[in-house]
Amino acid sequence: MHCAPTTVDVYELNRIVVESATTFFWVYTRLQILLTNVDVPELVPILIILLLIATTVALVSRRLGIPYVTGLVLAGLPITELLSRRVGLDPYLVLNLFLPILIFEAGINTDVRRLRSTFKPIALLAGPGAILATAIIAVLLKFGLSLDWIPALFLGVILANTDTVSMIAVFKDIPVPARLSTIVEGETLFNDAAALVLFNLVVKVYSTGSLTFLEGIQEFLFVAVGGSLVGAVLGYLSIPIFARLNDPLSSLLLTVAVALGTSQAGQFLGVSGPVAVVVAGLIFGNLGLSRTNSAGDRITLLSFWEYAGFGVNTFIFLLIGIEINPVTLSKILPAVLIAVLAYQIGRLLTVYPLLAGVRWIDRAIPIRWQHLLFIGNIKGSLSMALALSLPTNLPGREYLITLVYGCVLVSLVGQGLSLPWLVKRLKLAKFSETRQQIEELQAQLITGKAAQDELDSLLKSGVLPKAVYEEMRSGYQVRIAAAEKILRDIYNRRSDTKGDRSKLDAVRRRLLLAEKGALGEAIRKQILSAEIGRSRLQDIDEQLLKLEDD
C-alpha cells in the first residue's frame, strides 16, 4: 500500500522534474549547437565507424595485454585522415556532460568508510600536492621554455592533473591492495575538482590582471566549500525521492538528473560543479542506494553507471587520438619532452616528500606504492579539455594546446603501456592461497545474502507464495552456513602469514571505523562528553595504525 505524497514530497518531486528538464534541455541545446552544420546522414556512419573501432580495440588490447584507453588513443591517431569530416573533443561537452558522468559514477561506487580510512594521504595528494606540483611545473616551464608567467601557470595546472583511468583499468585485470586502489580512486575524485578550481583562479588572474594571495585563498575556499554544500544539499534531497521510486528506470533518470543538475547548479551559483558532483555522488552512493529494498534494482542502477562511465571513457580517449595531429606535434617534440620532464619532476617532488610524512599522521605508505603513484602520473581527458578551454585571446594559445596534446600522447602511450609491467614488477598483486579462498567464500556470502534480500522483497510484494519462498531461501541458507563455517575456521586459526593477517585486519579495520563513526555521532548528539569521546577515538586511531595494509 502506497501512502499519498505529502506537500514536501510534491515540492521535491517538482524540483527534480524542473532540474531534470533544465539539464536535458541544456544537453540538447549544446548538442544542437555542435551539430548545426553537421549532416545527419554523414554523422551516423561516423558514429558506427567509431563504435566498430572501439570494439576492435577492446579485442586487440586484451589479446596484446595493453591498457584499453592506450589502445583507443593509438587507434584514433590515423582516423582523422580516413573520415570525411574532422571530429574531436569539445571542451564544453567534456566539462559539462562527460566529466560529471565520470565523477558521479566514481562517487556512487566509492565506500566512504574506506575513503575515510585513507583520507589523509588522499587529501595531501589532491590538495597541497596539486598546488605544489602546479607551482613546480610552472617554474620549470617558465624558464625551460621561456614562457610568460600566465601561460606557465596554465600549463602547470593542466599538467599537474592526474587522470587515473588507465591505472584503474589495470587494477581491474591485476588485483592490488585495496588501500592502494582506494588512494588512487580518491585522488582521482578530488584531483579533478582541485584542477578545475585552480584553473578558474588562473583565468581570473588573467582576466582581472591581479589577485592577491589572500583573495586567492578566499576564492579557493568559497568555490570548494560552496561546491561541497551544493552537492550535499542536492545529494540529501534526492534520497527521499529515490526511496519512493519503485521503478528502476525512474531511479536511473533521477540519478542522471542529480549528476548533471548538480554540476550545472554549482556553476550557476559560482562554485565548483565537480566538487558538488563528488559530494552528491558520495552521499547518494553510500546513503541513497541502501534505501532500496531490491538487490536487483541496485544492480541495475550500478550496472547502468558502469556502462555510462565505460562508454564516456571510450569516446573520450578515442577522440583524444583523433584530436592529436602527429605532423604538427613532431615540430615541437623537444618542447613536449621538456614539458613531460617538468611534470614528472613536479610529481616526483610531490609524491615522495608528502607521502614520506604520512607516517607521522597515519599508516605509512609503502615505497612500492609510491613508485606506482609516481609512474602512474598519466594525463588524459581533463587535461585536453582544459587546454581547449584556454582563453581565446591568450597569446600563444594554439602552441600551448599542441604542447598539452603532446604530453597527453606521450603519457598515455609511454606510461600507460608500462603500467601493467610495473605492477607485476613491484609484486603488488601477490596473494596467498588462503586469501584467495577467503575472497571466494566472501563472494558466496555476498551473493547468497543478496539473493535472500531479493527473495524477501518478492515475498513482501506478493510475487512468491510463502511455501516457495521458504524452500528457495533455505537452499541459499545452506550455502551461506557452509561458507560461514569455513570462514570461521580460517579466522580462528589466526594464520601468521602476512597475507592472511592483512585480510583479517581488513575486517578489524571496518569494525574500528564503525566504532569511530558511532562515537562521533554520540559526541555530536551530546550523549557522550567530548573528553571521554576524544580519549576513546585516540585509542581507536592507535589500533588502526597497528593494522596491516589490506
mmCIF file of N, CA and C in Angstrom, residues 170-178 423 428-431 439:
data_model
loop_
_atom_site.group_PDB
_atom_site.id
_atom_site.type_symbol
_atom_site.label_atom_id
_atom_site.label_comp_id
_atom_site.label_asym_id
_atom_site.label_seq_id
_atom_site.Cartn_x
_atom_site.Cartn_y
_atom_site.Cartn_z
ATOM 1 N N VAL A 170 43.994 -1.053 -15.190
ATOM 2 C CA VAL A 170 44.995 -2.069 -14.871
ATOM 3 C C VAL A 170 44.610 -2.822 -13.601
ATOM 4 N N PHE A 171 44.089 -2.098 -12.608
ATOM 5 C CA PHE A 171 43.704 -2.721 -11.343
ATOM 6 C C PHE A 171 42.582 -3.742 -11.537
ATOM 7 N N LYS A 172 41.737 -3.551 -12.545
ATOM 8 C CA LYS A 172 40.647 -4.493 -12.784
ATOM 9 C C LYS A 172 41.184 -5.831 -13.300
ATOM 10 N N ASP A 173 42.307 -5.777 -14.020
ATOM 11 C CA ASP A 173 42.905 -7.005 -14.547
ATOM 12 C C ASP A 173 43.912 -7.616 -13.577
ATOM 13 N N ILE A 174 44.612 -6.754 -12.822
ATOM 14 C CA ILE A 174 45.623 -7.226 -11.882
ATOM 15 C C ILE A 174 45.260 -6.700 -10.502
ATOM 16 N N PRO A 175 44.735 -7.532 -9.599
ATOM 17 C CA PRO A 175 44.317 -7.042 -8.277
ATOM 18 C C PRO A 175 45.486 -6.499 -7.480
ATOM 19 N N VAL A 176 45.284 -5.377 -6.829
ATOM 20 C CA VAL A 176 46.298 -4.743 -5.984
ATOM 21 C C VAL A 176 45.690 -4.549 -4.590
ATOM 22 N N PRO A 177 46.515 -4.228 -3.583
ATOM 23 C CA PRO A 177 45.951 -3.984 -2.244
ATOM 24 C C PRO A 177 44.833 -2.957 -2.272
ATOM 25 N N ALA A 178 43.781 -3.219 -1.496
ATOM 26 C CA ALA A 178 42.579 -2.385 -1.527
ATOM 27 C C ALA A 178 42.879 -0.943 -1.116
ATOM 28 N N VAL A 423 53.274 -2.908 -12.280
ATOM 29 C CA VAL A 423 52.505 -3.519 -11.194
ATOM 30 C C VAL A 423 53.030 -4.920 -10.897
ATOM 31 N N LEU A 428 52.901 -6.187 -6.556
ATOM 32 C CA LEU A 428 51.774 -5.650 -5.789
ATOM 33 C C LEU A 428 50.564 -6.569 -5.831
ATOM 34 N N ALA A 429 50.571 -7.544 -6.732
ATOM 35 C CA ALA A 429 49.388 -8.386 -6.928
ATOM 36 C C ALA A 429 49.572 -9.794 -6.364
ATOM 37 N N LYS A 430 50.519 -9.952 -5.442
ATOM 38 C CA LYS A 430 50.791 -11.283 -4.896
ATOM 39 C C LYS A 430 49.856 -11.592 -3.734
ATOM 40 N N PHE A 431 49.074 -12.663 -3.854
ATOM 41 C CA PHE A 431 48.120 -13.054 -2.813
ATOM 42 C C PHE A 431 48.407 -14.489 -2.369
ATOM 43 N N GLU A 439 38.368 -14.844 -0.152
ATOM 44 C CA GLU A 439 37.588 -13.991 -1.047
ATOM 45 C C GLU A 439 36.525 -14.794 -1.782
#
